[in-house]
CSV table of N, CA and C in Angstrom, one decimal:
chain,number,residue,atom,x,y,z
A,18,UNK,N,0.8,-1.2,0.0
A,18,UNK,CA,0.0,0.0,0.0
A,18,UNK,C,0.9,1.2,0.0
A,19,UNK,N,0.4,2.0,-0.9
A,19,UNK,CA,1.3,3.6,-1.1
A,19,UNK,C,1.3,4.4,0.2
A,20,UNK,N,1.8,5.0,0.6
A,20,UNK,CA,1.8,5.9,2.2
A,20,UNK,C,2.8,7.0,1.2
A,21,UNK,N,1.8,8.4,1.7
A,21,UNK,CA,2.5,9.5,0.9
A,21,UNK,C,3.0,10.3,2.1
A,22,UNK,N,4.3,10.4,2.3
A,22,UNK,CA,4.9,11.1,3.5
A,22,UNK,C,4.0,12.5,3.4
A,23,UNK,N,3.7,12.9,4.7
A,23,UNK,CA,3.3,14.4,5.2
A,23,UNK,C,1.8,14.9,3.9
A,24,UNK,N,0.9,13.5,4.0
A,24,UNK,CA,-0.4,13.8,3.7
A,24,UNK,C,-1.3,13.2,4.5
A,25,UNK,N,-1.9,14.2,5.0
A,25,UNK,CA,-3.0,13.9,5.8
A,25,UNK,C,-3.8,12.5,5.7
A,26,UNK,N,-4.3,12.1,6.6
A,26,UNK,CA,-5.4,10.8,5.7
A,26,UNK,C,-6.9,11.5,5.8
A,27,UNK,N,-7.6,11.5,4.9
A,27,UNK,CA,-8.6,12.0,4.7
A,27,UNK,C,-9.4,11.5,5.7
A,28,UNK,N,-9.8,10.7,6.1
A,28,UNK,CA,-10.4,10.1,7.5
A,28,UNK,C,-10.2,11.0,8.6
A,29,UNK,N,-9.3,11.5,8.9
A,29,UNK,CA,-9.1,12.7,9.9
A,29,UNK,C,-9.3,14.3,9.7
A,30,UNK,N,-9.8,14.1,8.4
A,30,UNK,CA,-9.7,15.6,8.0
A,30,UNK,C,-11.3,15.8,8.1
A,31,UNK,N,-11.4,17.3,8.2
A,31,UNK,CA,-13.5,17.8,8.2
A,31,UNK,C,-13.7,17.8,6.5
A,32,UNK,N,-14.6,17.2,6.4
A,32,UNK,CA,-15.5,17.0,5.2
A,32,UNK,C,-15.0,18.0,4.0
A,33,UNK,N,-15.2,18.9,4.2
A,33,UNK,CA,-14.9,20.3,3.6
A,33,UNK,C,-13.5,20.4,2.9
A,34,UNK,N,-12.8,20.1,4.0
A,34,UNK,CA,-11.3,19.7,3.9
A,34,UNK,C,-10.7,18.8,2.8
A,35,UNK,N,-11.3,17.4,2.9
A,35,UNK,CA,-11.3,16.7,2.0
A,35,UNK,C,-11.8,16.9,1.1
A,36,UNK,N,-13.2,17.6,0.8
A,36,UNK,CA,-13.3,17.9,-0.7
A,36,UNK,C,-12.2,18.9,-1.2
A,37,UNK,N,-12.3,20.2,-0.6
A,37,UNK,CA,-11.4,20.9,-1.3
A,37,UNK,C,-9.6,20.9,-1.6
A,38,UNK,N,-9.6,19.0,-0.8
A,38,UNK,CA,-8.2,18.2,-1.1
A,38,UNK,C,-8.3,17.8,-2.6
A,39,UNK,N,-9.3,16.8,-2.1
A,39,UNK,CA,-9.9,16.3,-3.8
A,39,UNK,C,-9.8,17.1,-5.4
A,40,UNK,N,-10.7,18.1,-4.9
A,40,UNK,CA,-11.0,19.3,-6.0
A,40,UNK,C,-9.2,19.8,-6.4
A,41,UNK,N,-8.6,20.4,-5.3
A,41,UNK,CA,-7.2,20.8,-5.8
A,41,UNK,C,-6.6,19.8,-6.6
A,42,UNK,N,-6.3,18.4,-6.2
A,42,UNK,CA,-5.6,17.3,-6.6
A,42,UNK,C,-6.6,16.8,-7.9
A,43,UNK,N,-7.6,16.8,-8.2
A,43,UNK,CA,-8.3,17.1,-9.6
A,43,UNK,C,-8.1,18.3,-10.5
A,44,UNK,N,-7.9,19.6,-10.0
A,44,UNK,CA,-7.3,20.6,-11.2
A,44,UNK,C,-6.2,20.5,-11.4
A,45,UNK,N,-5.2,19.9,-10.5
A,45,UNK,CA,-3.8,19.7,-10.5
A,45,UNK,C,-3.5,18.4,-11.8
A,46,UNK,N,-4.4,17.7,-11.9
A,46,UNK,CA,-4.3,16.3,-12.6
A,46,UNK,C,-5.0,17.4,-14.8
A,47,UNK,N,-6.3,18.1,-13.9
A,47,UNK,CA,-6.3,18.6,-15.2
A,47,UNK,C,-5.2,19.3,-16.0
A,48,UNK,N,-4.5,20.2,-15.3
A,48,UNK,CA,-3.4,21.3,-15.6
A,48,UNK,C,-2.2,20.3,-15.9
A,49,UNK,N,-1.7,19.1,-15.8
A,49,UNK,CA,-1.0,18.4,-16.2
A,49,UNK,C,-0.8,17.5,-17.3
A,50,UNK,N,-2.4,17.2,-17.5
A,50,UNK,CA,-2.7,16.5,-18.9
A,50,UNK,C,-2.8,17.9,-19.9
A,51,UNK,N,-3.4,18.9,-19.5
A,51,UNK,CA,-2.8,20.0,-20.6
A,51,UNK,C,-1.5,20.1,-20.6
A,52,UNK,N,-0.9,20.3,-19.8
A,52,UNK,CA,0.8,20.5,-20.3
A,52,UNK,C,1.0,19.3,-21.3
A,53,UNK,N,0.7,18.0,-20.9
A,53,UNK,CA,0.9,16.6,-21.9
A,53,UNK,C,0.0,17.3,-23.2
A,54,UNK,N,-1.2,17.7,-23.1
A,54,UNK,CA,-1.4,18.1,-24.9
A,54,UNK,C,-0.5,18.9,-25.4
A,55,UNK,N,-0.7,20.1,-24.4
A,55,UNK,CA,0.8,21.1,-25.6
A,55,UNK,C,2.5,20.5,-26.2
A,56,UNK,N,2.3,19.9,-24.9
A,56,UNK,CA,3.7,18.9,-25.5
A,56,UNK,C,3.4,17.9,-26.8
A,57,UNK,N,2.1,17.2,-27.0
A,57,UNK,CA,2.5,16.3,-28.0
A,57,UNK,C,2.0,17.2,-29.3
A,58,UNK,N,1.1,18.2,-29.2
A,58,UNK,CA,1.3,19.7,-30.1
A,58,UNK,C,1.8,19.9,-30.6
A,59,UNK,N,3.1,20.3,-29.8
A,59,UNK,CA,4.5,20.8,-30.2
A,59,UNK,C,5.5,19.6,-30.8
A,60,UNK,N,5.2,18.5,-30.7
A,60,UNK,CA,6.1,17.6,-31.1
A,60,UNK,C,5.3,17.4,-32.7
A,61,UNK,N,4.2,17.1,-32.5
A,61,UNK,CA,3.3,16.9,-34.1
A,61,UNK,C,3.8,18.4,-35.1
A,62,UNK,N,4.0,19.0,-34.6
A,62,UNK,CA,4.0,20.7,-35.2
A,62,UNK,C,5.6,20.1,-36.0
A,63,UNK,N,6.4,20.0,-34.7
A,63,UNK,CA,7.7,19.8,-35.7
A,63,UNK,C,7.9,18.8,-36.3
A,64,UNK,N,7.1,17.6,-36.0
A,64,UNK,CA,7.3,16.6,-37.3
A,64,UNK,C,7.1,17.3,-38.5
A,65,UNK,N,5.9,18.1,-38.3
A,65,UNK,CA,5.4,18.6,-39.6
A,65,UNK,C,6.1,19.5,-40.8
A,66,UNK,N,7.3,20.2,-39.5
A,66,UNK,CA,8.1,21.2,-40.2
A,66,UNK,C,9.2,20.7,-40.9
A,67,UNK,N,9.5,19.4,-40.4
A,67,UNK,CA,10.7,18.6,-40.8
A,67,UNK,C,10.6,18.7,-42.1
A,68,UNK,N,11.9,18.4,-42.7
A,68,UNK,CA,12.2,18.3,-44.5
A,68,UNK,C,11.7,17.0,-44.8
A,69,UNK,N,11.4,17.1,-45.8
A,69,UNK,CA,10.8,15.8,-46.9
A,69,UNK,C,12.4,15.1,-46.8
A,70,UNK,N,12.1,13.8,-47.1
A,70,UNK,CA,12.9,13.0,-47.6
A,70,UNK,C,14.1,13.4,-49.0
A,71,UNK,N,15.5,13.3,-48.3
A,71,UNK,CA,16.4,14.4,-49.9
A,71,UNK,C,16.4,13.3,-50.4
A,72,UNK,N,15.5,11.9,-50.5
A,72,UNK,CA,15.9,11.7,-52.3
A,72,UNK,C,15.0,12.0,-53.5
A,73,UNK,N,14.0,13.2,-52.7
A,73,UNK,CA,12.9,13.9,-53.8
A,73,UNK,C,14.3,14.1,-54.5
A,74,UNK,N,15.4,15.2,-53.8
A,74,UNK,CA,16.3,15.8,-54.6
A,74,UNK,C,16.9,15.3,-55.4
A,75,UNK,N,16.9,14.0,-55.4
A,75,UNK,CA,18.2,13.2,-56.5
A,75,UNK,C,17.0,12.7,-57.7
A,76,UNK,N,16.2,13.1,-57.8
A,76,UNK,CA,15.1,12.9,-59.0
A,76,UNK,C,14.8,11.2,-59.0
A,77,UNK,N,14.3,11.1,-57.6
A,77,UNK,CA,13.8,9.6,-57.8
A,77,UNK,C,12.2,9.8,-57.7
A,78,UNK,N,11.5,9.3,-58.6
A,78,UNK,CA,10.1,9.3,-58.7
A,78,UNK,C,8.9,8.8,-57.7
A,79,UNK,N,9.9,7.6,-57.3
A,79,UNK,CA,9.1,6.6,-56.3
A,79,UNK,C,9.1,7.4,-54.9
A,80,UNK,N,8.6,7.7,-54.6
A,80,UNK,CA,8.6,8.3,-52.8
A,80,UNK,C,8.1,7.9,-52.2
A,81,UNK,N,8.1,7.1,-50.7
A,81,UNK,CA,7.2,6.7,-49.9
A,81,UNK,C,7.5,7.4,-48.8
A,82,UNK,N,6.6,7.8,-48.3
A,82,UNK,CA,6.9,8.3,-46.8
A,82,UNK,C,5.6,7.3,-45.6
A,83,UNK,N,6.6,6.8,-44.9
A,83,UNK,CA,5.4,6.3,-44.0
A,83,UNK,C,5.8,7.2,-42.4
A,84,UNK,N,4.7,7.4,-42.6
A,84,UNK,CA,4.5,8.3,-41.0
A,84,UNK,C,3.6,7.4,-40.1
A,85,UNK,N,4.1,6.7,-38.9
A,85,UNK,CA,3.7,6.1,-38.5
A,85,UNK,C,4.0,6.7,-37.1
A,86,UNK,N,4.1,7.9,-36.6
A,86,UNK,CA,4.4,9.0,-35.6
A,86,UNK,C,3.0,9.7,-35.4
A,87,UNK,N,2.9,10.1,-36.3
A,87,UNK,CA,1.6,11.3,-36.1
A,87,UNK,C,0.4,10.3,-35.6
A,88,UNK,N,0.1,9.4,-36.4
A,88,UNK,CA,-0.9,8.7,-36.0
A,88,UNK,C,-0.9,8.5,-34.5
A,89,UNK,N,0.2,8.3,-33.6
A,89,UNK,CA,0.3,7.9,-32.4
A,89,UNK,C,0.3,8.9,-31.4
A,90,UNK,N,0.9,10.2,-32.0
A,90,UNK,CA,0.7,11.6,-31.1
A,90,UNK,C,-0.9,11.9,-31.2
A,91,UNK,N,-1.7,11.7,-32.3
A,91,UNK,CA,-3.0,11.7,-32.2
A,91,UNK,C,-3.7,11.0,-31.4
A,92,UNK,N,-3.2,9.6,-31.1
A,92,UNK,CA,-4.2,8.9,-30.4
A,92,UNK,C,-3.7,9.3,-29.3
A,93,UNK,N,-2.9,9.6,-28.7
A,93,UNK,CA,-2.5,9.9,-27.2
A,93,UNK,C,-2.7,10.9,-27.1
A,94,UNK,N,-3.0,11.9,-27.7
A,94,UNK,CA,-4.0,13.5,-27.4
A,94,UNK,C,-4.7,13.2,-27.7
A,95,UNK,N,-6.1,12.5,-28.4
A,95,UNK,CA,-7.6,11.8,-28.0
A,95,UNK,C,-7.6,11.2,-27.0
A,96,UNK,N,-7.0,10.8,-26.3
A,96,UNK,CA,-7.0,9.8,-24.9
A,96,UNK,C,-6.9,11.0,-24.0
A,97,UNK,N,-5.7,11.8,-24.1
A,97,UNK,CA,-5.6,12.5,-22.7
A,97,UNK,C,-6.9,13.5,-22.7
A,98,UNK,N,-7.1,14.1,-24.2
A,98,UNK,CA,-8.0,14.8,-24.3
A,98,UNK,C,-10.0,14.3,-23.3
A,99,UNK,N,-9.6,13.1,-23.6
A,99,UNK,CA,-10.9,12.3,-22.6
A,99,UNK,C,-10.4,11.7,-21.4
A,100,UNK,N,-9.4,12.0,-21.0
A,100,UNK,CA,-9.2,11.8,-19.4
A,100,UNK,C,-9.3,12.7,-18.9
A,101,UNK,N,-8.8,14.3,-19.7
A,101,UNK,CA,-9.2,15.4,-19.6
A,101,UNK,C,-10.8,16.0,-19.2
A,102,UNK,N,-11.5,15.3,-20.1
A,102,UNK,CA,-13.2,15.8,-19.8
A,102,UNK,C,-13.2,14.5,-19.0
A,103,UNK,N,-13.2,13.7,-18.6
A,103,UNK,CA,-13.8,13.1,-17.2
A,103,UNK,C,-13.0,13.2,-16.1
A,104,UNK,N,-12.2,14.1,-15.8
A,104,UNK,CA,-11.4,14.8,-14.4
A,104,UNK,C,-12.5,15.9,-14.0
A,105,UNK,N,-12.4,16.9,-15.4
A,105,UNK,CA,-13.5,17.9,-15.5
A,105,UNK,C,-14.9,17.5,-14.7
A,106,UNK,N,-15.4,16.3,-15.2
A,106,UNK,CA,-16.7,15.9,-15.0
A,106,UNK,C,-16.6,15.4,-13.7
A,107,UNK,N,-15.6,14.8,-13.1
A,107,UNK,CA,-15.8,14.8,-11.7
A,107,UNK,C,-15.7,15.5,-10.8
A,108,UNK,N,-14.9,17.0,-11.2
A,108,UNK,CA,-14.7,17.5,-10.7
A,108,UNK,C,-16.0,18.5,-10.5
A,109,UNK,N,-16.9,18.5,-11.3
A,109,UNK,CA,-18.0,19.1,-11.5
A,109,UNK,C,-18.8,18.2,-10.6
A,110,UNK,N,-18.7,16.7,-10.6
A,110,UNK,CA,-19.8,16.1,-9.6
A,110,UNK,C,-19.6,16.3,-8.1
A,111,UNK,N,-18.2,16.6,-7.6
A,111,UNK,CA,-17.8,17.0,-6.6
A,111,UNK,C,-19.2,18.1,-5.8
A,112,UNK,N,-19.4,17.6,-4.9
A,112,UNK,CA,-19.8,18.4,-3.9
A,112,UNK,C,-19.1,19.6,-3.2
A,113,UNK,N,-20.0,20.9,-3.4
A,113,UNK,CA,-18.9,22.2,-3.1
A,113,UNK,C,-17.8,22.3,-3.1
A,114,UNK,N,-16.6,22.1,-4.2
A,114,UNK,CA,-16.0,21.7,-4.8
A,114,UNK,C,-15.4,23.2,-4.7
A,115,UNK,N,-15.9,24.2,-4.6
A,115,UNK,CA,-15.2,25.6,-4.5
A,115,UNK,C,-15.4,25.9,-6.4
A,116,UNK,N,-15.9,24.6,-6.9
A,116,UNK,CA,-16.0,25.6,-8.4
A,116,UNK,C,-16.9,26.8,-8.8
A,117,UNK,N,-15.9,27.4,-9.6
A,117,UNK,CA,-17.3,28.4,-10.3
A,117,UNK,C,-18.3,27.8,-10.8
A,118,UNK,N,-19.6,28.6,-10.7
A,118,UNK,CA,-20.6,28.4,-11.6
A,118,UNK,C,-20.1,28.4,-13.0
């Protein structure tokens, strides 16, 4: 069993307390899966910028490029992107949660 040095156990803590443990440690989980989208963003961005293959240059006709990269930064920004709205979503089902309306 995990034991996190110098965290309270929720069991000891007043009600309130614990939610607005919860709620922090839920926007903290959101704000880090955004950092993970801008990162894979930024990595898809510069695949994109990269040079073509130089043997366009040597006048060979045949070209294949297989991109087998992008497809995968995609699916892992679809995923975090939905782990993203159900943090959201719980964090909305939270009870007095301190969110805004």
């Amino acid at each position: 069993m995990l034991k996190y040095a110098g965290t309270p156990p929720l069991a000891a803590m007043a009600e309130t307390d614990s939610r607005q443990l919860i709620a922090a440690e839920l926007r903290s989980l959101i704000a880090r899966i955004e950092i993970g989208m801008r990162l894979i963003d930024a990595a898809m961005s510069s695949e994109d910028m990269e040079p073509e293959d130089d043997s366009a240059d040597l006048g060979s006709s045949e070209i294949v490029v297989l991109d087998d990269v992008t497809p995968r930064f995609a699916r892992a920004s679809a995923a975090l992107n939905a782990c993203r709205a159900e943090l959201g979503h719980a964090l909305e089902l939270l009870p007095e949660s301190g969110n805004p309306a």
